[in-house]
PDB file of N, CA and C in Angstrom:
ATOM      1  N   MET A 163     278.242  98.073  30.826  1.00 68.00           N
ATOM      2  CA  MET A 163     277.806  99.107  30.051  1.00 68.00           C
ATOM      3  C   MET A 163     278.081  98.890  28.569  1.00 68.00           C
ATOM      4  N   ASP A 164     278.867  97.809  28.437  1.00 77.00           N
ATOM      5  CA  ASP A 164     279.340  97.544  26.969  1.00 77.00           C
ATOM      6  C   ASP A 164     278.102  97.273  25.946  1.00 77.00           C
ATOM      7  N   LEU A 165     276.995  96.888  26.382  1.00 84.00           N
ATOM      8  CA  LEU A 165     275.897  96.467  25.643  1.00 84.00           C
ATOM      9  C   LEU A 165     275.199  97.721  24.966  1.00 84.00           C
ATOM     10  N   TYR A 166     275.572  98.860  25.549  1.00 86.00           N
ATOM     11  CA  TYR A 166     274.983 100.077  25.043  1.00 86.00           C
ATOM     12  C   TYR A 166     276.009 101.079  24.571  1.00 86.00           C
ATOM     13  N   ASN A 167     276.081 101.231  23.253  1.00 86.00           N
ATOM     14  CA  ASN A 167     276.969 102.235  22.567  1.00 86.00           C
ATOM     15  C   ASN A 167     276.426 103.770  22.841  1.00 86.00           C
ATOM     16  N   PRO A 168     277.133 104.438  23.647  1.00 82.00           N
ATOM     17  CA  PRO A 168     276.844 105.850  23.941  1.00 82.00           C
ATOM     18  C   PRO A 168     276.377 106.718  22.749  1.00 82.00           C
ATOM     19  N   GLU A 169     277.013 106.436  21.630  1.00 85.00           N
ATOM     20  CA  GLU A 169     276.776 107.006  20.335  1.00 85.00           C
ATOM     21  C   GLU A 169     275.343 106.608  19.755  1.00 85.00           C
ATOM     22  N   LYS A 170     274.777 105.610  20.268  1.00 85.00           N
ATOM     23  CA  LYS A 170     273.467 105.196  19.843  1.00 85.00           C
ATOM     24  C   LYS A 170     272.471 105.556  20.725  1.00 85.00           C
ATOM     25  N   MET A 171     272.751 106.223  21.778  1.00 83.00           N
ATOM     26  CA  MET A 171     271.554 106.529  22.907  1.00 83.00           C
ATOM     27  C   MET A 171     270.607 107.482  22.271  1.00 83.00           C
ATOM     28  N   PRO A 172     269.437 107.439  22.507  1.00 82.00           N
ATOM     29  CA  PRO A 172     268.479 108.416  22.193  1.00 82.00           C
ATOM     30  C   PRO A 172     268.725 109.620  22.839  1.00 82.00           C
ATOM     31  N   ARG A 173     268.376 110.725  22.028  1.00 79.00           N
ATOM     32  CA  ARG A 173     268.585 112.066  22.472  1.00 79.00           C
ATOM     33  C   ARG A 173     267.365 112.301  23.565  1.00 79.00           C
ATOM     34  N   ALA A 174     267.697 113.221  24.498  1.00 78.00           N
ATOM     35  CA  ALA A 174     266.810 113.642  25.426  1.00 78.00           C
ATOM     36  C   ALA A 174     265.530 114.308  24.846  1.00 78.00           C
ATOM     37  N   TRP A 175     264.396 113.898  25.254  1.00 73.00           N
ATOM     38  CA  TRP A 175     263.209 114.792  24.762  1.00 73.00           C
ATOM     39  C   TRP A 175     263.013 116.036  25.309  1.00 73.00           C
ATOM     40  N   ARG A 176     263.024 117.107  24.461  1.00 70.00           N
ATOM     41  CA  ARG A 176     263.017 118.275  24.789  1.00 70.00           C
ATOM     42  C   ARG A 176     261.646 118.912  24.464  1.00 70.00           C
ATOM     43  N   GLY A 177     260.878 118.194  23.810  1.00 68.00           N
ATOM     44  CA  GLY A 177     259.470 118.664  23.569  1.00 68.00           C
ATOM     45  C   GLY A 177     259.355 119.687  22.533  1.00 68.00           C
ATOM     46  N   ASP A 178     258.342 120.465  22.523  1.00 66.00           N
ATOM     47  CA  ASP A 178     258.055 121.539  21.719  1.00 66.00           C
ATOM     48  C   ASP A 178     258.657 122.864  22.158  1.00 66.00           C
ATOM     49  N   SER A 179     258.225 123.898  21.819  1.00 65.00           N
ATOM     50  CA  SER A 179     258.713 125.035  22.224  1.00 65.00           C
ATOM     51  C   SER A 179     258.441 125.428  23.703  1.00 65.00           C
ATOM     52  N   TRP A 180     257.560 124.751  24.387  1.00 59.00           N
ATOM     53  CA  TRP A 180     257.037 124.965  25.773  1.00 59.00           C
ATOM     54  C   TRP A 180     258.460 124.710  26.574  1.00 59.00           C
ATOM     55  N   ASP A 181     259.219 123.578  26.393  1.00 58.00           N
ATOM     56  CA  ASP A 181     260.350 123.283  27.062  1.00 58.00           C
ATOM     57  C   ASP A 181     261.394 124.464  26.863  1.00 58.00           C
ATOM     58  N   ASP A 182     261.577 124.971  25.700  1.00 61.00           N
ATOM     59  CA  ASP A 182     262.630 125.896  25.413  1.00 61.00           C
ATOM     60  C   ASP A 182     262.284 127.259  26.106  1.00 61.00           C
ATOM     61  N   ARG A 183     261.060 127.561  26.259  1.00 62.00           N
ATOM     62  CA  ARG A 183     260.523 128.752  26.965  1.00 62.00           C
ATOM     63  C   ARG A 183     260.451 128.623  28.439  1.00 62.00           C
ATOM     64  N   PHE A 184     259.884 127.571  29.099  1.00 57.00           N
ATOM     65  CA  PHE A 184     259.537 127.508  30.431  1.00 57.00           C
ATOM     66  C   PHE A 184     260.196 126.334  31.313  1.00 57.00           C
ATOM     67  N   ALA A 185     260.892 125.591  30.574  1.00 59.00           N
ATOM     68  CA  ALA A 185     261.612 124.491  31.332  1.00 59.00           C
ATOM     69  C   ALA A 185     262.770 125.113  32.369  1.00 59.00           C
ATOM     70  N   ILE A 186     262.731 124.414  33.505  1.00 57.00           N
ATOM     71  CA  ILE A 186     263.893 124.986  34.507  1.00 57.00           C
ATOM     72  C   ILE A 186     265.238 124.438  33.832  1.00 57.00           C
ATOM     73  N   LYS A 187     265.995 125.301  33.450  1.00 56.00           N
ATOM     74  CA  LYS A 187     267.224 124.841  32.811  1.00 56.00           C
ATOM     75  C   LYS A 187     268.532 124.992  33.881  1.00 56.00           C
ATOM     76  N   PHE A 188     268.109 125.351  34.845  1.00 56.00           N
ATOM     77  CA  PHE A 188     269.486 125.562  35.737  1.00 56.00           C
ATOM     78  C   PHE A 188     268.946 125.144  37.301  1.00 56.00           C
ATOM     79  N   ASN A 189     269.887 124.610  38.149  1.00 53.00           N
ATOM     80  CA  ASN A 189     269.604 124.417  39.498  1.00 53.00           C
ATOM     81  C   ASN A 189     269.701 125.341  40.411  1.00 53.00           C
ATOM     82  N   SER A 190     268.534 125.869  40.851  1.00 58.00           N
ATOM     83  CA  SER A 190     268.449 127.168  41.617  1.00 58.00           C
ATOM     84  C   SER A 190     268.290 126.663  43.067  1.00 58.00           C
ATOM     85  N   THR A 191     268.411 125.417  43.530  1.00 56.00           N
ATOM     86  CA  THR A 191     268.303 125.269  44.946  1.00 56.00           C
ATOM     87  C   THR A 191     269.706 124.998  45.523  1.00 56.00           C
ATOM     88  N   PRO A 192     269.643 124.978  46.959  1.00 54.00           N
ATOM     89  CA  PRO A 192     270.972 124.711  47.667  1.00 54.00           C
ATOM     90  C   PRO A 192     271.259 123.189  47.593  1.00 54.00           C
ATOM     91  N   ASP A 193     270.524 122.342  47.083  1.00 55.00           N
ATOM     92  CA  ASP A 193     270.833 120.849  46.953  1.00 55.00           C
ATOM     93  C   ASP A 193     271.962 120.782  46.076  1.00 55.00           C
ATOM     94  N   PRO A 194     272.902 120.168  46.450  1.00 48.00           N
ATOM     95  CA  PRO A 194     274.073 119.922  45.483  1.00 48.00           C
ATOM     96  C   PRO A 194     273.832 118.936  44.291  1.00 48.00           C
ATOM     97  N   GLY A 195     272.753 118.208  44.551  1.00 54.00           N
ATOM     98  CA  GLY A 195     272.616 117.290  43.429  1.00 54.00           C
ATOM     99  C   GLY A 195     271.872 117.762  42.500  1.00 54.00           C
ATOM    100  N   ILE A 196     272.393 117.765  41.029  1.00 56.00           N
ATOM    101  CA  ILE A 196     271.855 118.331  39.885  1.00 56.00           C
ATOM    102  C   ILE A 196     270.360 117.612  39.577  1.00 56.00           C
ATOM    103  N   TRP A 197     269.344 118.260  39.424  1.00 56.00           N
ATOM    104  CA  TRP A 197     268.241 117.800  38.956  1.00 56.00           C
ATOM    105  C   TRP A 197     267.581 118.328  37.727  1.00 56.00           C
ATOM    106  N   ALA A 198     268.185 119.448  37.363  1.00 58.00           N
ATOM    107  CA  ALA A 198     267.823 120.317  36.183  1.00 58.00           C
ATOM    108  C   ALA A 198     268.885 121.099  35.693  1.00 58.00           C
ATOM    109  N   GLY A 199     268.878 121.298  34.319  1.00 61.00           N
ATOM    110  CA  GLY A 199     269.914 122.015  33.716  1.00 61.00           C
ATOM    111  C   GLY A 199     270.361 121.563  32.278  1.00 61.00           C
ATOM    112  N   ASN A 200     271.178 122.176  31.702  1.00 62.00           N
ATOM    113  CA  ASN A 200     271.474 122.042  30.214  1.00 62.00           C
ATOM    114  C   ASN A 200     272.672 121.286  30.229  1.00 62.00           C
ATOM    115  N   ILE A 201     272.800 120.037  30.496  1.00 72.00           N
ATOM    116  CA  ILE A 201     273.948 119.100  30.440  1.00 72.00           C
ATOM    117  C   ILE A 201     274.356 119.027  28.967  1.00 72.00           C
ATOM    118  N   THR A 202     275.632 118.856  28.659  1.00 78.00           N
ATOM    119  CA  THR A 202     275.986 118.489  27.396  1.00 78.00           C
ATOM    120  C   THR A 202     275.631 117.259  26.917  1.00 78.00           C
ATOM    121  N   TRP A 203     275.571 117.117  25.618  1.00 81.00           N
ATOM    122  CA  TRP A 203     275.124 115.880  24.990  1.00 81.00           C
ATOM    123  C   TRP A 203     275.939 114.782  25.175  1.00 81.00           C
ATOM    124  N   ASP A 204     277.354 115.084  25.181  1.00 85.00           N
ATOM    125  CA  ASP A 204     278.376 114.014  25.618  1.00 85.00           C
ATOM    126  C   ASP A 204     278.162 113.528  27.099  1.00 85.00           C
ATOM    127  N   GLU A 205     277.878 114.402  27.979  1.00 82.00           N
ATOM    128  CA  GLU A 205     277.514 114.031  29.259  1.00 82.00           C
ATOM    129  C   GLU A 205     276.287 113.280  29.381  1.00 82.00           C
ATOM    130  N   LEU A 206     275.408 113.536  28.688  1.00 84.00           N
ATOM    131  CA  LEU A 206     274.077 112.957  28.771  1.00 84.00           C
ATOM    132  C   LEU A 206     274.181 111.517  28.174  1.00 84.00           C
ATOM    133  N   LYS A 207     274.952 111.362  27.135  1.00 86.00           N
ATOM    134  CA  LYS A 207     275.155 109.951  26.442  1.00 86.00           C
ATOM    135  C   LYS A 207     275.590 109.022  27.513  1.00 86.00           C
ATOM    136  N   ILE A 208     276.646 109.431  28.255  1.00 87.00           N
ATOM    137  CA  ILE A 208     277.394 108.545  29.322  1.00 87.00           C
ATOM    138  C   ILE A 208     276.194 108.255  30.328  1.00 87.00           C
ATOM    139  N   SER A 209     275.391 109.268  30.847  1.00 85.00           N
ATOM    140  CA  SER A 209     274.392 109.034  31.860  1.00 85.00           C
ATOM    141  C   SER A 209     273.371 108.017  31.378  1.00 85.00           C
ATOM    142  N   ARG A 210     272.977 108.208  30.161  1.00 87.00           N
ATOM    143  CA  ARG A 210     272.040 107.261  29.535  1.00 87.00           C
ATOM    144  C   ARG A 210     272.648 105.856  29.504  1.00 87.00           C
ATOM    145  N   GLN A 211     273.665 105.786  29.041  1.00 91.00           N
ATOM    146  CA  GLN A 211     274.304 104.497  28.842  1.00 91.00           C
ATOM    147  C   GLN A 211     274.378 103.834  30.281  1.00 91.00           C
ATOM    148  N   ALA A 212     274.809 104.456  31.364  1.00 89.00           N
ATOM    149  CA  ALA A 212     274.854 103.789  32.733  1.00 89.00           C
ATOM    150  C   ALA A 212     273.437 103.579  33.256  1.00 89.00           C
ATOM    151  N   TYR A 213     272.495 104.316  32.807  1.00 88.00           N
ATOM    152  CA  TYR A 213     271.083 103.878  33.316  1.00 88.00           C
ATOM    153  C   TYR A 213     270.603 102.652  32.598  1.00 88.00           C
ATOM    154  N   TYR A 214     270.808 102.801  31.308  1.00 90.00           N
ATOM    155  CA  TYR A 214     270.253 101.479  30.645  1.00 90.00           C
ATOM    156  C   TYR A 214     271.095 100.199  31.173  1.00 90.00           C
ATOM    157  N   ALA A 215     272.428 100.297  31.412  1.00 92.00           N
ATOM    158  CA  ALA A 215     273.069  99.204  31.966  1.00 92.00           C
ATOM    159  C   ALA A 215     272.500  98.666  33.237  1.00 92.00           C
ATOM    160  N   SER A 216     272.261  99.688  33.946  1.00 89.00           N
ATOM    161  CA  SER A 216     271.778  99.327  35.439  1.00 89.00           C
ATOM    162  C   SER A 216     270.484  98.718  35.337  1.00 89.00           C
ATOM    163  N   VAL A 217     269.354  99.064  34.384  1.00 90.00           N
ATOM    164  CA  VAL A 217     268.285  98.514  34.187  1.00 90.00           C
ATOM    165  C   VAL A 217     268.475  96.879  33.860  1.00 90.00           C
ATOM    166  N   THR A 218     269.452  96.769  32.888  1.00 93.00           N
ATOM    167  CA  THR A 218     269.606  95.437  32.359  1.00 93.00           C
ATOM    168  C   THR A 218     270.168  94.530  33.389  1.00 93.00           C
ATOM    169  N   TYR A 219     271.040  95.030  34.235  1.00 93.00           N
ATOM    170  CA  TYR A 219     271.632  94.395  35.410  1.00 93.00           C
ATOM    171  C   TYR A 219     270.597  93.861  36.397  1.00 93.00           C
ATOM    172  N   VAL A 220     269.530  94.825  36.742  1.00 91.00           N
ATOM    173  CA  VAL A 220     268.442  94.199  37.692  1.00 91.00           C
ATOM    174  C   VAL A 220     267.633  93.174  36.833  1.00 91.00           C
ATOM    175  N   ASP A 221     267.326  93.386  35.585  1.00 93.00           N
ATOM    176  CA  ASP A 221     266.604  92.487  34.732  1.00 93.00           C
ATOM    177  C   ASP A 221     267.306  91.035  34.753  1.00 93.00           C
ATOM    178  N   GLU A 222     268.524  91.206  34.432  1.00 95.00           N
ATOM    179  CA  GLU A 222     269.147  89.825  34.527  1.00 95.00           C
ATOM    180  C   GLU A 222     269.048  89.027  36.007  1.00 95.00           C
ATOM    181  N   TRP A 223     269.345  89.812  37.069  1.00 94.00           N
ATOM    182  CA  TRP A 223     269.107  89.125  38.336  1.00 94.00           C
ATOM    183  C   TRP A 223     267.564  88.567  38.492  1.00 94.00           C
ATOM    184  N   ILE A 224     266.586  89.388  38.025  1.00 94.00           N
ATOM    185  CA  ILE A 224     265.227  88.927  38.178  1.00 94.00           C
ATOM    186  C   ILE A 224     265.159  87.590  37.574  1.00 94.00           C
ATOM    187  N   GLY A 225     265.662  87.652  36.266  1.00 96.00           N
ATOM    188  CA  GLY A 225     265.805  86.374  35.408  1.00 96.00           C
ATOM    189  C   GLY A 225     266.357  85.123  36.279  1.00 96.00           C
ATOM    190  N   MET A 226     267.503  85.386  36.880  1.00 97.00           N
ATOM    191  CA  MET A 226     268.222  84.336  37.667  1.00 97.00           C
ATOM    192  C   MET A 226     267.392  83.845  38.710  1.00 97.00           C
ATOM    193  N   VAL A 227     266.588  84.743  39.454  1.00 95.00           N
ATOM    194  CA  VAL A 227     265.793  84.260  40.471  1.00 95.00           C
ATOM    195  C   VAL A 227     264.607  83.359  40.008  1.00 95.00           C
ATOM    196  N   TYR A 228     263.881  83.729  38.948  1.00 96.00           N
ATOM    197  CA  TYR A 228     262.803  83.252  38.130  1.00 96.00           C
ATOM    198  C   TYR A 228     263.395  81.799  37.688  1.00 96.00           C
ATOM    199  N   ASP A 229     264.533  81.822  37.060  1.00 97.00           N
ATOM    200  CA  ASP A 229     265.086  80.397  36.711  1.00 97.00           C
ATOM    201  C   ASP A 229     265.207  79.560  37.734  1.00 97.00           C
ATOM    202  N   MET A 230     265.816  79.934  38.965  1.00 97.00           N
ATOM    203  CA  MET A 230     266.103  79.099  40.077  1.00 97.00           C
ATOM    204  C   MET A 230     264.877  78.616  40.693  1.00 97.00           C
ATOM    205  N   LEU A 231     263.787  79.434  40.852  1.00 97.00           N
ATOM    206  CA  LEU A 231     262.689  79.063  41.366  1.00 97.00           C
ATOM    207  C   LEU A 231     261.909  77.984  40.213  1.00 97.00           C
ATOM    208  N   GLU A 232     262.009  78.183  39.085  1.00 97.00           N
ATOM    209  CA  GLU A 232     261.561  77.101  37.974  1.00 97.00           C
ATOM    210  C   GLU A 232     262.356  75.777  38.148  1.00 97.00           C
ATOM    211  N   MET A 233     263.615  76.118  38.364  1.00 97.00           N
ATOM    212  CA  MET A 233     264.510  74.595  38.423  1.00 97.00           C
ATOM    213  C   MET A 233     264.163  73.991  39.667  1.00 97.00           C
ATOM    214  N   ARG A 234     263.967  74.599  40.716  1.00 97.00           N
ATOM    215  CA  ARG A 234     263.588  73.773  42.116  1.00 97.00           C
ATOM    216  C   ARG A 234     262.212  73.607  42.180  1.00 97.00           C
ATOM    217  N   GLY A 235     261.261  73.657  41.120  1.00 97.00           N
ATOM    218  CA  GLY A 235     259.852  73.353  41.141  1.00 97.00           C
ATOM    219  C   GLY A 235     259.000  74.137  41.976  1.00 97.00           C
ATOM    220  N   LEU A 236     259.516  75.569  42.286  1.00 97.00           N
ATOM    221  CA  LEU A 236     258.676  76.390  43.168  1.00 97.00           C
ATOM    222  C   LEU A 236     257.946  77.438  42.405  1.00 97.00           C
ATOM    223  N   LEU A 237     258.115  77.589  41.197  1.00 95.00           N
ATOM    224  CA  LEU A 237     257.714  78.542  40.600  1.00 95.00           C
ATOM    225  C   LEU A 237     256.059  78.726  40.461  1.00 95.00           C
ATOM    226  N   LYS A 238     255.447  77.414  40.595  1.00 94.00           N
ATOM    227  CA  LYS A 238     254.013  77.382  40.435  1.00 94.00           C
ATOM    228  C   LYS A 238     253.414  77.794  41.732  1.00 94.00           C
ATOM    229  N   ASN A 239     254.148  77.682  42.826  1.00 94.00           N
ATOM    230  CA  ASN A 239     253.637  78.175  44.086  1.00 94.00           C
ATOM    231  C   ASN A 239     254.299  79.474  44.550  1.00 94.00           C
ATOM    232  N   THR A 240     254.779  80.311  43.671  1.00 95.00           N
ATOM    233  CA  THR A 240     255.431  81.436  44.007  1.00 95.00           C
ATOM    234  C   THR A 240     254.839  82.732  43.274  1.00 95.00           C
ATOM    235  N   LEU A 241     254.600  83.709  44.130  1.00 94.00           N
ATOM    236  CA  LEU A 241     254.137  84.930  43.546  1.00 94.00           C
ATOM    237  C   LEU A 241     255.288  85.926  43.517  1.00 94.00           C
ATOM    238  N   ILE A 242     255.544  86.407  42.393  1.00 91.00           N
ATOM    239  CA  ILE A 242     256.663  87.435  42.273  1.00 91.00           C
ATOM    240  C   ILE A 242     256.180  88.616  42.111  1.00 91.00           C
ATOM    241  N   ILE A 243     256.663  89.675  42.945  1.00 91.00           N
ATOM    242  CA  ILE A 243     256.058  91.000  42.873  1.00 91.00           C
ATOM    243  C   ILE A 243     257.378  91.898  42.780  1.00 91.00           C
ATOM    244  N   PHE A 244     257.481  92.795  41.809  1.00 84.00           N
ATOM    245  CA  PHE A 244     258.504  93.434  41.559  1.00 84.00           C
ATOM    246  C   PHE A 244     258.031  95.027  41.436  1.00 84.00           C
ATOM    247  N   THR A 245     258.436  95.834  42.439  1.00 85.00           N
ATOM    248  CA  THR A 245     258.100  97.278  42.305  1.00 85.00           C
ATOM    249  C   THR A 245     259.257  98.250  41.864  1.00 85.00           C
ATOM    250  N   ALA A 246     258.957  99.364  41.328  1.00 79.00           N
ATOM    251  CA  ALA A 246     260.140 100.374  41.258  1.00 79.00           C
ATOM    252  C   ALA A 246     259.482 101.687  41.218  1.00 79.00           C
ATOM    253  N   ASP A 247     260.332 102.594  41.423  1.00 74.00           N
ATOM    254  CA  ASP A 247     259.874 103.951  41.300  1.00 74.00           C
ATOM    255  C   ASP A 247     259.843 104.422  39.841  1.00 74.00           C
ATOM    256  N   HIS A 248     259.635 105.684  39.505  1.00 68.00           N
ATOM    257  CA  HIS A 248     259.528 106.189  38.257  1.00 68.00           C
ATOM    258  C   HIS A 248     260.789 106.288  37.523  1.00 68.00           C
ATOM    259  N   GLY A 249     261.800 105.865  38.022  1.00 72.00           N
ATOM    260  CA  GLY A 249     263.029 106.014  37.054  1.00 72.00           C
ATOM    261  C   GLY A 249     263.821 107.346  37.311  1.00 72.00           C
ATOM    262  N   ASP A 250     264.454 107.665  36.144  1.00 77.00           N
ATOM    263  CA  ASP A 250     265.304 108.977  36.057  1.00 77.00           C
ATOM    264  C   ASP A 250     264.781 109.589  34.746  1.00 77.00           C
ATOM    265  N   MET A 251     264.881 110.924  34.901  1.00 77.00           N
ATOM    266  CA  MET A 251     264.446 111.888  33.903  1.00 77.00           C
ATOM    267  C   MET A 251     265.278 111.832  32.626  1.00 77.00           C
ATOM    268  N   LEU A 252     266.478 111.587  33.004  1.00 80.00           N
ATOM    269  CA  LEU A 252     267.446 111.301  31.858  1.00 80.00           C
ATOM    270  C   LEU A 252     267.649 112.370  30.875  1.00 80.00           C
ATOM    271  N   GLY A 253     267.431 113.669  31.477  1.00 75.00           N
ATOM    272  CA  GLY A 253     267.512 114.875  30.494  1.00 75.00           C
ATOM    273  C   GLY A 253     266.277 115.203  29.706  1.00 75.00           C
ATOM    274  N   ASP A 254     265.257 114.514  29.943  1.00 76.00           N
ATOM    275  CA  ASP A 254     264.000 114.850  29.178  1.00 76.00           C
ATOM    276  C   ASP A 254     263.510 116.165  29.926  1.00 76.00           C
ATOM    277  N   HIS A 255     263.125 117.121  28.980  1.00 71.00           N
ATOM    278  CA  HIS A 255     262.430 118.385  29.473  1.00 71.00           C
ATOM    279  C   HIS A 255     263.533 119.131  30.379  1.00 71.00           C
ATOM    280  N   TYR A 256     264.745 118.942  30.160  1.00 69.00           N
ATOM    281  CA  TYR A 256     265.908 119.478  30.743  1.00 69.00           C
ATOM    282  C   TYR A 256     266.153 118.966  32.308  1.00 69.00           C
ATOM    283  N   HIS A 257     265.425 117.731  32.574  1.00 70.00           N
ATOM    284  CA  HIS A 257     265.499 117.459  34.004  1.00 70.00           C
ATOM    285  C   HIS A 257     266.280 116.102  34.145  1.00 70.00           C
ATOM    286  N   TYR A 258     266.861 116.003  35.221  1.00 72.00           N
ATOM    287  CA  TYR A 258     267.748 114.827  35.621  1.00 72.00           C
ATOM    288  C   TYR A 258     267.317 114.266  36.986  1.00 72.00           C
ATOM    289  N   ARG A 259     267.845 112.974  37.200  1.00 68.00           N
ATOM    290  CA  ARG A 259     267.517 112.248  38.616  1.00 68.00           C
ATOM    291  C   ARG A 259     266.107 112.053  38.500  1.00 68.00           C
ATOM    292  N   LYS A 260     265.486 112.471  39.696  1.00 65.00           N
ATOM    293  CA  LYS A 260     264.097 112.313  39.718  1.00 65.00           C
ATOM    294  C   LYS A 260     263.104 113.317  39.171  1.00 65.00           C
ATOM    295  N   GLY A 261     263.873 114.485  39.036  1.00 57.00           N
ATOM    296  CA  GLY A 261     263.201 115.755  38.504  1.00 57.00           C
ATOM    297  C   GLY A 261     263.044 116.704  39.680  1.00 57.00           C
ATOM    298  N   PRO A 262     262.683 117.754  39.527  1.00 54.00           N
ATOM    299  CA  PRO A 262     262.550 118.798  40.564  1.00 54.00           C
ATOM    300  C   PRO A 262     261.396 118.421  41.473  1.00 54.00           C
ATOM    301  N   ARG A 263     261.590 118.578  42.756  1.00 54.00           N
ATOM    302  CA  ARG A 263     260.613 118.368  43.723  1.00 54.00           C
ATOM    303  C   ARG A 263     259.236 118.988  43.461  1.00 54.00           C
ATOM    304  N   ASP A 264     259.161 120.160  42.846  1.00 52.00           N
ATOM    305  CA  ASP A 264     257.755 120.673  42.679  1.00 52.00           C
ATOM    306  C   ASP A 264     256.986 120.152  41.506  1.00 52.00           C
ATOM    307  N   ILE A 265     257.607 119.211  40.660  1.00 51.00           N
ATOM    308  CA  ILE A 265     256.703 118.720  39.759  1.00 51.00           C
ATOM    309  C   ILE A 265     256.521 117.348  39.828  1.00 51.00           C
ATOM    310  N   ARG A 266     256.916 116.768  41.056  1.00 48.00           N
ATOM    311  CA  ARG A 266     256.719 115.185  41.540  1.00 48.00           C
ATOM    312  C   ARG A 266     255.350 115.288  42.040  1.00 48.00           C
ATOM    313  N   CYS A 267     254.764 114.017  41.674  1.00 48.00           N
ATOM    314  CA  CYS A 267     253.482 113.602  42.419  1.00 48.00           C
ATOM    315  C   CYS A 267     253.620 113.688  43.923  1.00 48.00           C
ATOM    316  N   ARG A 268     252.472 114.153  44.571  1.00 45.00           N
ATOM    317  CA  ARG A 268     252.670 113.985  46.008  1.00 45.00           C
ATOM    318  C   ARG A 268     251.558 113.333  46.668  1.00 45.00           C
TER     319      ARG A 268
END
């Protein structure tokens, strides 16, 4: 996480006045995991720092696999497929984790 200074993390996107008027700013479900709310900026900075660091970690390991395939002469005969989900809302539009279930694609 040292690569990412929490003080330099981008602020969460709150959008225009739509977010302030209609966004779900509290977790009204019995699910204990928070997916919406008005988390403090200090809490959000650390959350974003950790997310960025985890993406960097995965990227470094993909690079190591790629380098090993290249070093062993296997790269030309290898198809690399990397899939991922849509990530984390990181506080954008007052949503966290994957976002509320009712706005996800089904």
